[in-house]
Coordinates of C-alpha atoms in Angstrom, one line a residue:
M1 CA 99.1 -10.5 70.7
N2 CA 95.5 -9.8 69.6
E3 CA 94.0 -7.3 67.3
L4 CA 92.5 -4.3 69.0
N5 CA 88.7 -4.5 69.0
P6 CA 86.8 -1.2 68.6
V7 CA 85.9 0.3 72.0
P8 CA 83.4 3.1 72.7
A9 CA 86.0 5.6 73.9
V10 CA 89.5 5.9 75.4
D11 CA 89.5 5.6 79.1
A12 CA 90.9 9.0 80.0
A13 CA 92.0 8.0 83.5
L14 CA 94.1 5.1 82.2
A15 CA 95.4 7.1 79.4
E16 CA 96.6 9.6 82.0
R17 CA 98.2 6.9 84.0
S18 CA 100.0 5.6 80.8
R19 CA 101.6 9.1 80.5
K20 CA 102.2 9.4 84.2
F21 CA 104.1 6.1 84.5
G22 CA 105.9 6.3 81.2
A23 CA 104.6 3.1 79.5
S24 CA 105.7 4.0 76.0
E25 CA 109.0 2.8 74.7
G26 CA 110.9 3.0 71.4
N27 CA 110.0 4.9 68.2
E28 CA 107.4 2.6 66.8
G29 CA 104.7 3.6 69.2
I30 CA 105.1 0.4 71.2
V31 CA 103.6 0.5 74.7
R32 CA 105.0 -1.7 77.5
C33 CA 101.9 -2.7 79.5
D34 CA 102.7 -3.0 83.2
A35 CA 99.2 -4.1 84.3
C36 CA 100.5 -7.6 85.1
P37 CA 103.8 -9.4 85.4
V38 CA 103.7 -10.5 81.8
L39 CA 104.7 -7.0 80.6
C40 CA 103.4 -7.3 77.1
R41 CA 105.0 -5.1 74.4
I42 CA 101.9 -3.9 72.5
R43 CA 102.1 -2.4 69.0
P44 CA 99.7 0.4 68.0
G45 CA 96.2 -1.0 67.2
R46 CA 96.7 -4.2 69.1
S47 CA 95.8 -5.6 72.5
G48 CA 97.9 -7.5 75.0
A49 CA 97.7 -11.2 75.7
C50 CA 94.8 -10.8 78.0
S51 CA 92.8 -8.6 75.6
R52 CA 92.1 -6.3 78.5
Y53 CA 94.6 -3.6 77.6
A54 CA 95.5 -2.1 74.3
N55 CA 97.7 0.4 72.5
D56 CA 95.6 3.3 71.2
N57 CA 97.9 5.7 69.4
G58 CA 100.7 5.2 72.0
L59 CA 98.4 5.3 75.0
L60 CA 97.7 2.2 77.2
I61 CA 93.9 1.9 77.5
R62 CA 91.5 -0.5 79.2
T63 CA 89.4 -2.1 76.5
D64 CA 86.3 -2.6 78.6
P65 CA 84.3 0.2 80.1
V66 CA 84.2 0.7 83.8
V67 CA 81.0 -0.6 85.4
L68 CA 78.9 1.8 87.5
L69 CA 76.0 0.6 89.7
A70 CA 72.9 2.7 89.9
E71 CA 70.7 2.5 93.0
A72 CA 67.1 2.7 91.8
V73 CA 64.9 5.1 93.6
E74 CA 62.3 2.2 93.9
V75 CA 63.2 -1.4 94.1
G76 CA 63.0 -2.8 90.6
G77 CA 62.6 0.8 89.3
P78 CA 63.9 1.7 85.8
V79 CA 67.4 3.0 85.4
V80 CA 67.9 5.8 82.9
P81 CA 70.8 5.1 80.4
F82 CA 73.6 7.6 79.9
A83 CA 73.5 9.9 76.9
E84 CA 75.1 8.6 73.8
N85 CA 77.2 11.8 73.4
A86 CA 79.2 12.2 76.6
E87 CA 79.9 15.9 75.8
D88 CA 76.2 16.6 76.0
W89 CA 75.8 14.8 79.3
D90 CA 75.6 17.1 82.4
G91 CA 76.0 14.4 85.0
R92 CA 72.4 14.7 86.4
I93 CA 70.9 11.6 84.9
L94 CA 72.6 9.5 87.5
P95 CA 72.8 11.3 90.8
A96 CA 76.1 11.1 92.5
D97 CA 74.6 9.9 95.8
R98 CA 73.0 6.9 93.9
A99 CA 76.0 5.8 92.0
F100 CA 78.8 3.3 92.9
V101 CA 82.0 2.7 91.0
T102 CA 82.8 -1.0 90.8
G103 CA 86.2 -2.6 90.1
I104 CA 84.9 -4.1 86.8
G105 CA 86.8 -2.5 84.0
S106 CA 88.6 -0.1 86.3
G107 CA 92.1 -1.2 85.7
T108 CA 94.6 -2.5 88.2
T109 CA 97.1 -1.2 90.7
Y110 CA 99.9 -3.5 89.4
P111 CA 102.8 -2.8 90.0
D112 CA 101.5 -1.8 93.3
Y113 CA 103.4 1.3 93.9
K114 CA 100.5 2.9 92.0
P115 CA 97.5 4.2 93.8
A116 CA 94.3 2.4 92.8
P117 CA 92.7 3.5 89.5
F118 CA 89.7 5.0 91.3
I119 CA 89.7 6.5 94.8
V120 CA 86.2 8.0 95.0
S121 CA 84.7 10.3 97.6
S122 CA 81.0 10.5 98.1
Q123 CA 78.4 11.3 100.7
H124 CA 75.8 8.8 101.9
E125 CA 73.4 9.4 104.7
G126 CA 75.4 12.4 105.9
V127 CA 78.7 10.4 106.1
D128 CA 81.8 11.3 104.0
T129 CA 83.0 8.1 102.6
V130 CA 85.9 6.9 100.4
T131 CA 85.7 3.9 98.1
V132 CA 89.0 2.5 96.7
V133 CA 88.3 0.7 93.5
T134 CA 90.6 -1.7 91.6
E135 CA 90.9 -4.9 89.6
G136 CA 92.9 -7.3 91.7
I137 CA 95.3 -9.9 90.1
F138 CA 94.8 -13.0 92.2
S139 CA 97.1 -16.0 92.1
Y140 CA 95.9 -17.0 95.6
C141 CA 92.3 -17.7 94.6
G142 CA 89.9 -20.6 93.9
V143 CA 86.3 -21.4 93.5
K144 CA 84.2 -23.5 95.8
V145 CA 81.4 -25.4 93.9
K146 CA 78.3 -26.8 95.7
I147 CA 76.5 -29.3 93.6
D148 CA 73.0 -30.3 94.8
T149 CA 72.8 -34.0 94.1
D150 CA 72.4 -37.4 95.8
R151 CA 74.6 -39.0 93.2
H152 CA 78.1 -40.0 94.2
L153 CA 80.4 -37.9 92.0
G154 CA 83.7 -39.3 93.3
P155 CA 85.6 -40.3 96.4
E156 CA 86.6 -37.5 98.9
T157 CA 90.0 -36.0 97.9
A158 CA 89.8 -37.4 94.4
A159 CA 91.3 -35.3 91.6
V160 CA 88.9 -33.1 89.6
R161 CA 90.0 -32.5 86.0
A162 CA 89.2 -30.1 83.2
N163 CA 90.6 -30.9 79.8
G164 CA 92.5 -33.8 81.4
E165 CA 94.4 -31.5 83.8
Q166 CA 93.9 -31.6 87.6
V167 CA 92.3 -28.3 88.6
G168 CA 91.1 -29.2 92.1
H169 CA 89.7 -32.0 94.3
V170 CA 86.5 -33.4 95.8
T171 CA 86.0 -32.2 99.4
T172 CA 83.6 -33.1 102.1
A173 CA 80.0 -33.8 101.2
E174 CA 77.4 -31.6 102.8
Y175 CA 73.6 -32.2 103.4
G176 CA 72.4 -33.1 99.9
S177 CA 75.3 -31.6 98.1
Q178 CA 78.7 -32.6 96.8
M179 CA 81.4 -30.0 97.3
L180 CA 84.4 -29.4 95.0
S181 CA 87.4 -27.2 95.7
L182 CA 88.9 -25.9 92.5
G183 CA 91.9 -23.7 91.7
G184 CA 94.3 -22.4 94.3
V185 CA 97.8 -21.3 94.0
R186 CA 99.3 -24.8 93.7
H187 CA 97.3 -25.6 90.6
L188 CA 97.8 -22.2 89.1
T189 CA 101.6 -22.0 89.7
G190 CA 102.8 -25.3 91.2
G191 CA 102.4 -27.6 88.3
S192 CA 102.9 -27.5 84.6
K193 CA 102.0 -24.6 82.4
K194 CA 99.2 -26.6 80.9
E195 CA 97.8 -27.3 84.3
G196 CA 98.0 -23.7 85.3
N197 CA 96.2 -22.6 82.1
A198 CA 93.5 -25.2 82.4
T199 CA 92.9 -24.2 86.0
C200 CA 92.7 -20.5 85.1
E201 CA 90.3 -21.2 82.2
A202 CA 88.0 -23.4 84.3
M203 CA 87.8 -20.8 87.2
L204 CA 87.3 -17.9 84.8
K205 CA 84.4 -19.7 83.0
L206 CA 82.7 -20.8 86.3
S207 CA 83.1 -17.3 87.8
N208 CA 81.6 -15.7 84.8
G209 CA 78.6 -18.0 84.9
E210 CA 79.6 -20.3 82.0
A211 CA 79.3 -24.1 81.9
V212 CA 82.4 -26.2 82.6
E213 CA 82.8 -30.0 82.0
L214 CA 84.7 -31.7 84.8
T215 CA 85.7 -35.3 85.4
I216 CA 86.5 -36.9 88.7
D217 CA 89.1 -39.7 89.1
G218 CA 87.4 -42.8 90.2
G219 CA 84.0 -41.2 89.8
H220 CA 81.9 -39.5 87.2
G221 CA 81.7 -36.6 84.8
V222 CA 79.7 -33.5 85.7
I223 CA 78.8 -30.3 83.8
V224 CA 78.7 -27.4 86.3
Q225 CA 77.2 -24.0 85.7
A226 CA 76.3 -21.5 88.4
G227 CA 72.5 -21.3 88.9
H228 CA 71.8 -24.3 86.7
A229 CA 71.1 -28.0 87.5
P230 CA 74.2 -30.2 87.4
I231 CA 74.5 -32.8 84.6
V232 CA 75.9 -36.0 85.9
D233 CA 77.1 -38.4 83.2
G234 CA 74.9 -36.7 80.7
K235 CA 71.8 -36.8 82.9
P236 CA 70.4 -33.5 84.4
E237 CA 69.7 -33.6 88.1
A238 CA 66.3 -32.5 89.2
R239 CA 66.0 -32.7 93.0
M240 CA 68.0 -32.0 96.0
R241 CA 67.2 -34.6 98.8
V242 CA 64.6 -33.6 101.4
G243 CA 66.9 -35.1 104.0
C244 CA 68.8 -38.2 104.8
G245 CA 67.0 -41.5 105.2
S246 CA 66.5 -41.0 108.9
A247 CA 65.3 -37.4 108.5
T248 CA 62.8 -38.5 105.8
I249 CA 61.4 -41.1 108.2
G250 CA 61.0 -38.4 110.8
I251 CA 59.3 -36.0 108.5
F252 CA 56.7 -38.4 106.9
A253 CA 56.3 -41.1 109.5
K254 CA 52.9 -40.0 110.7
Q255 CA 51.6 -39.6 107.1
W256 CA 52.6 -43.2 106.4
Q257 CA 50.9 -44.6 109.5
G258 CA 48.0 -46.8 108.7
H259 CA 48.9 -47.1 105.0
V260 CA 52.1 -49.2 105.2
D261 CA 53.6 -51.5 107.8
E262 CA 57.2 -50.7 107.1
V263 CA 59.1 -48.1 105.2
I264 CA 62.8 -48.2 104.2
V265 CA 64.3 -45.0 102.9
V266 CA 67.5 -45.9 101.0
D267 CA 70.4 -43.6 101.5
D268 CA 74.1 -43.8 100.9
H269 CA 74.8 -42.1 104.3
I270 CA 72.0 -42.9 106.7
T271 CA 69.3 -45.4 105.7
G272 CA 66.1 -45.2 107.7
V273 CA 63.8 -48.1 108.8
L274 CA 60.4 -46.8 110.1
T275 CA 59.3 -49.3 112.7
E276 CA 62.8 -49.4 114.4
H277 CA 63.1 -45.6 114.2
Q278 CA 62.2 -43.5 117.2
A279 CA 59.4 -41.9 115.1
G280 CA 57.8 -45.4 114.5
R281 CA 58.1 -46.3 118.1
V282 CA 56.4 -43.0 119.3
L283 CA 53.6 -43.9 116.8
D284 CA 53.4 -47.4 118.4
M285 CA 54.0 -49.1 115.1
K286 CA 54.4 -52.9 115.2
P287 CA 57.9 -54.2 114.6
A288 CA 58.1 -55.6 111.1
G289 CA 61.2 -57.8 111.5
I290 CA 63.1 -56.6 108.4
R291 CA 66.8 -56.2 109.0
V292 CA 68.8 -54.3 106.4
R293 CA 72.5 -54.6 105.6
G294 CA 75.1 -52.2 106.9
R295 CA 76.2 -51.0 110.2
K296 CA 73.5 -50.2 112.7
S297 CA 74.1 -46.8 114.3
T298 CA 71.0 -46.2 116.5
P299 CA 67.6 -47.8 116.2
G300 CA 66.3 -47.4 112.7
R301 CA 69.4 -45.8 111.4
Y302 CA 71.9 -47.7 109.3
F303 CA 75.3 -46.7 107.7
Q304 CA 77.0 -48.3 104.7
V305 CA 74.1 -50.3 103.4
A306 CA 75.7 -50.3 99.9
Q307 CA 78.6 -48.6 98.0
P308 CA 78.2 -45.0 96.7
G309 CA 77.0 -44.6 93.2
L310 CA 74.4 -43.2 90.9
G311 CA 71.5 -45.5 92.0
W312 CA 68.9 -45.2 94.7
G313 CA 69.7 -42.6 97.4
G314 CA 73.3 -42.1 96.1
T315 CA 74.1 -45.8 96.4
D316 CA 75.2 -48.2 93.7
I317 CA 72.1 -50.3 93.8
T318 CA 69.2 -50.3 91.3
E319 CA 67.4 -53.3 93.0
P320 CA 66.4 -52.0 96.5
L321 CA 65.6 -55.5 97.9
S322 CA 69.3 -56.3 97.8
I323 CA 69.9 -54.3 101.0
I324 CA 67.6 -56.5 103.0
Q325 CA 69.7 -58.9 105.0
K326 CA 66.9 -61.0 106.5
I327 CA 63.2 -61.0 107.3
D328 CA 62.4 -62.4 110.8
A329 CA 59.6 -64.9 110.6
G330 CA 58.8 -64.4 114.2
L331 CA 57.9 -60.7 113.6
A332 CA 56.9 -60.4 109.9
W333 CA 53.6 -61.7 108.5
P334 CA 52.0 -62.5 105.2
G335 CA 50.3 -59.5 103.7
M336 CA 52.7 -57.1 105.3
R337 CA 53.0 -53.8 103.3
L338 CA 56.5 -52.6 102.6
L339 CA 57.5 -49.3 100.9
M340 CA 61.0 -48.7 99.7
T341 CA 61.9 -45.2 98.5
S342 CA 64.9 -42.9 97.9
T343 CA 65.5 -39.6 99.7
T344 CA 64.2 -37.7 96.7
G345 CA 61.2 -39.9 96.0
E346 CA 62.5 -40.3 92.4
D347 CA 62.8 -44.1 93.0
S348 CA 60.1 -46.0 94.9
L349 CA 58.6 -49.4 95.0
Y350 CA 55.7 -51.0 97.0
Y351 CA 55.7 -54.6 98.1
V352 CA 53.4 -57.0 99.9
L353 CA 54.9 -60.1 101.6
D354 CA 53.5 -63.4 100.3
E355 CA 52.9 -66.6 102.4
N356 CA 56.7 -67.3 102.3
L357 CA 57.4 -63.8 103.6
L358 CA 59.0 -62.8 100.3
P359 CA 58.4 -59.3 99.1
V360 CA 56.3 -59.2 95.9
E361 CA 56.0 -56.0 94.0
A362 CA 52.4 -54.6 93.9
E363 CA 50.6 -51.5 92.8
M364 CA 51.2 -48.6 95.1
P365 CA 48.0 -47.4 96.8
L366 CA 47.1 -43.8 96.2
A367 CA 47.6 -42.8 99.8
V368 CA 51.1 -44.1 99.8
R369 CA 51.8 -42.6 96.4
Q370 CA 50.7 -39.2 97.6
V371 CA 53.3 -39.3 100.4
V372 CA 56.0 -40.3 98.0
E373 CA 55.0 -37.4 95.8
R374 CA 55.1 -35.1 98.8
I375 CA 58.8 -36.2 99.3
G376 CA 59.5 -34.9 95.8
E377 CA 57.5 -31.8 96.5
N378 CA 59.6 -31.0 99.5
C379 CA 62.9 -31.4 97.5
E380 CA 64.4 -28.2 96.3
P381 CA 65.5 -27.9 92.7
S382 CA 69.0 -29.2 92.2
L383 CA 71.4 -26.4 91.4
C384 CA 75.1 -25.6 91.2
T385 CA 76.5 -22.7 93.3
V386 CA 79.9 -21.2 92.6
T387 CA 81.6 -19.0 95.1
F388 CA 84.9 -17.2 94.2
M389 CA 87.4 -17.1 97.1
A390 CA 90.5 -15.0 97.2
G391 CA 93.2 -13.7 99.4
A392 CA 93.6 -9.9 99.1
G393 CA 96.3 -9.5 101.7
G394 CA 99.3 -8.9 99.4
S395 CA 100.6 -5.9 97.6
L396 CA 97.2 -4.9 96.3
R397 CA 96.8 -3.1 99.6
A398 CA 99.5 -0.6 98.6
G399 CA 97.1 0.8 96.0
V400 CA 94.8 1.6 99.0
T401 CA 97.2 2.9 101.7
E402 CA 100.9 3.5 102.4
N403 CA 100.6 1.3 105.5
P404 CA 98.9 -1.9 104.3
V405 CA 98.5 -3.6 107.7
L406 CA 96.1 -0.8 108.7
L407 CA 93.8 -1.8 105.8
T408 CA 93.9 -5.4 106.9
R409 CA 93.0 -4.5 110.5
S410 CA 90.3 -2.2 109.3
V411 CA 88.7 -4.9 107.2
Q412 CA 89.0 -7.5 110.0
S413 CA 87.3 -5.1 112.4
G414 CA 84.5 -4.3 110.0
T415 CA 85.4 -0.6 109.7
T416 CA 86.2 -1.1 106.1
R417 CA 83.5 -2.8 104.0
V418 CA 84.7 -5.0 101.1
T419 CA 82.6 -5.6 98.0
M420 CA 83.3 -7.3 94.7
G421 CA 81.6 -5.7 91.8
G422 CA 79.3 -4.1 94.3
A423 CA 78.2 -7.5 95.7
P424 CA 78.6 -8.3 99.4
V425 CA 81.4 -10.7 100.4
Y426 CA 82.0 -12.9 103.4
V427 CA 85.3 -12.0 105.1
W428 CA 86.9 -15.0 106.7
P429 CA 88.0 -14.5 110.3
G430 CA 91.7 -14.7 111.2
G431 CA 94.7 -13.1 109.5
G432 CA 94.8 -11.5 106.1
I433 CA 91.9 -10.4 103.9
T434 CA 90.3 -13.6 102.7
V435 CA 87.0 -13.0 101.0
M436 CA 84.3 -15.2 99.4
V437 CA 81.5 -14.0 97.0
D438 CA 78.6 -15.7 95.2
V439 CA 79.3 -15.0 91.6
L440 CA 75.6 -14.8 90.7
R441 CA 75.3 -11.7 92.8
M442 CA 77.9 -9.9 90.7
P443 CA 77.4 -8.2 87.4
K444 CA 77.9 -10.4 84.3
N445 CA 81.4 -11.0 83.0
A446 CA 82.9 -9.5 86.1
F447 CA 86.1 -11.6 85.9
G448 CA 89.1 -11.6 83.6
Y449 CA 92.5 -13.2 83.6
V450 CA 96.2 -12.5 82.9
P451 CA 98.4 -15.3 81.4
T452 CA 100.7 -15.6 84.3
P453 CA 98.2 -17.3 84.9
A454 CA 95.9 -15.5 87.5
I455 CA 92.3 -14.4 87.8
V456 CA 91.4 -10.8 87.6
A457 CA 88.5 -9.8 89.9
P458 CA 87.0 -6.5 90.9
I459 CA 87.3 -5.4 94.5
E460 CA 86.2 -2.3 96.3
F461 CA 87.1 -1.0 99.8
T462 CA 84.6 1.5 101.4
L463 CA 85.2 3.4 104.7
P464 CA 84.7 6.8 106.3
R465 CA 86.9 9.5 104.8
E466 CA 88.5 10.4 108.1
L467 CA 89.5 6.8 108.8
Y468 CA 90.9 6.5 105.3
L469 CA 93.1 9.5 105.8
A470 CA 94.1 8.3 109.2
S471 CA 95.2 5.0 107.8
G472 CA 97.7 6.6 105.4
G473 CA 95.4 6.6 102.4
H474 CA 96.4 8.3 99.1
A475 CA 94.8 11.6 99.9
D476 CA 96.0 13.4 96.8
E477 CA 94.3 10.7 94.6
I478 CA 90.8 11.1 96.0
V479 CA 88.3 12.3 93.4
P480 CA 84.7 13.3 94.1
M481 CA 82.0 11.0 92.6
E482 CA 80.7 14.0 90.5
E483 CA 84.0 14.2 88.7
I484 CA 84.0 10.5 88.0
L485 CA 80.6 10.7 86.5
R486 CA 81.5 13.7 84.3
A487 CA 84.8 12.1 83.1
H488 CA 83.6 8.5 82.7
G489 CA 79.8 8.6 82.6
G490 CA 79.5 8.7 78.9
Q491 CA 81.7 5.7 78.3
A492 CA 80.7 3.6 81.4
R493 CA 78.6 0.5 81.4
I494 CA 75.7 1.2 83.8
E495 CA 73.8 -1.6 85.6
S496 CA 71.1 -1.5 88.1
A497 CA 72.2 -2.8 91.5
A498 CA 70.9 -6.3 92.2
A499 CA 67.8 -6.2 94.3
E500 CA 69.1 -8.9 96.6
N501 CA 72.3 -7.0 97.3
P502 CA 72.5 -4.3 100.0
W503 CA 73.6 -0.9 98.6
P504 CA 77.4 -0.8 99.1
L505 CA 77.4 2.7 100.6
R506 CA 74.8 2.0 103.3
R507 CA 76.2 2.0 106.8
D508 CA 74.3 -1.2 107.6
A509 CA 75.2 -3.0 104.3
G510 CA 77.7 -5.3 106.0

């Protein structure tokens, strides 16, 4: 167990729940923490294995303050901090109608016969609402990682590893991005203890915005951090492709007309050849007679011109002329101007055919260089995106209502709005409550863990009060926002709501 770190103040609500549910045992002041299935026995002055709960003079407390969001009167307007002395604070610094209690630091419903730690009533735009706030313990969860890069990170379905343990796999590539699926219940619980811990640690760091080093079987190493450029085999990525080879031809064909006779845009997926492409034909460009390797799909579009890799356009080549299969002497001519470029413009060479119709590298004319630079200009910065995905359809619902299926149906119908740390989520269609959230839209350090292992994440359910009561909600546990602010305002961590997020209590926020 860990030494108890000093905290601003005892969380009164959790202290009350400690007494209510009889967590103390023995005569040594030991507290049995029931906030997760590990059931730590915590001695006075120490914290449990997760460092989230501690024994303060025989009371089980949450070591981190609950996080409140403040809706600024003006977008980007200042938020007034709470008074340092809670006893002197009258609750008027943060108006109740502009406050939202998040699940961060709130405590958990586990074991789920308990009502949620906070069931808050408030009024917004004349509607009486209830927000049920908790920290969910998620074994059924994972992170989906979008990595903007043309580089080939590894074959589809290949194992992704952290600290040598498999924590996920490579999934389908999307337009200019490699996708990884990490975590999930199989890696958390279905393998060795070491695998489960490595998976939990990697997901926790990624969800909290930290960098994680991953390796891919049969592929490469990549350092991933939400909102930052990926680092592939030690090299930071800069650009996300403007499009595939064919799309690049379509975008810039007219700008190349008159300055080059042929353009080949090298791409691992769809390599484009200008004069064969429909764009070149519409511009009445003369056929150049250059045939590239690979499988021809439609005119000017070629698949499989090379193997995937870290070279030009996500291929394994560093010498672009190697993809040319033949040059037709009946169509090509000496002095013909050829440009070869990648889909990001980071790699490009200009050639002129000699008397033997062999490409000879030459200085790129300014007009051609400007178009290549424009390719780069149109490439967005290469970033990593991390989305946390979890199933909230289990016993967590019992902390909300006595009849859990009614909560599920309410979420599916859109009557109940789900947020995580106040951030909007995407609720997947179909059965259950499966949600996905962009971790960068959440407050910092919103995630925790328990050593079962599982990820702890904030979750909030907001719905009209009358519907909450009709669905079997815990009516006796509803507390007005004003009381929450009086009881917890002095110890809470207050953050201004992110400008890009809709205010969670607004009726049109979903």
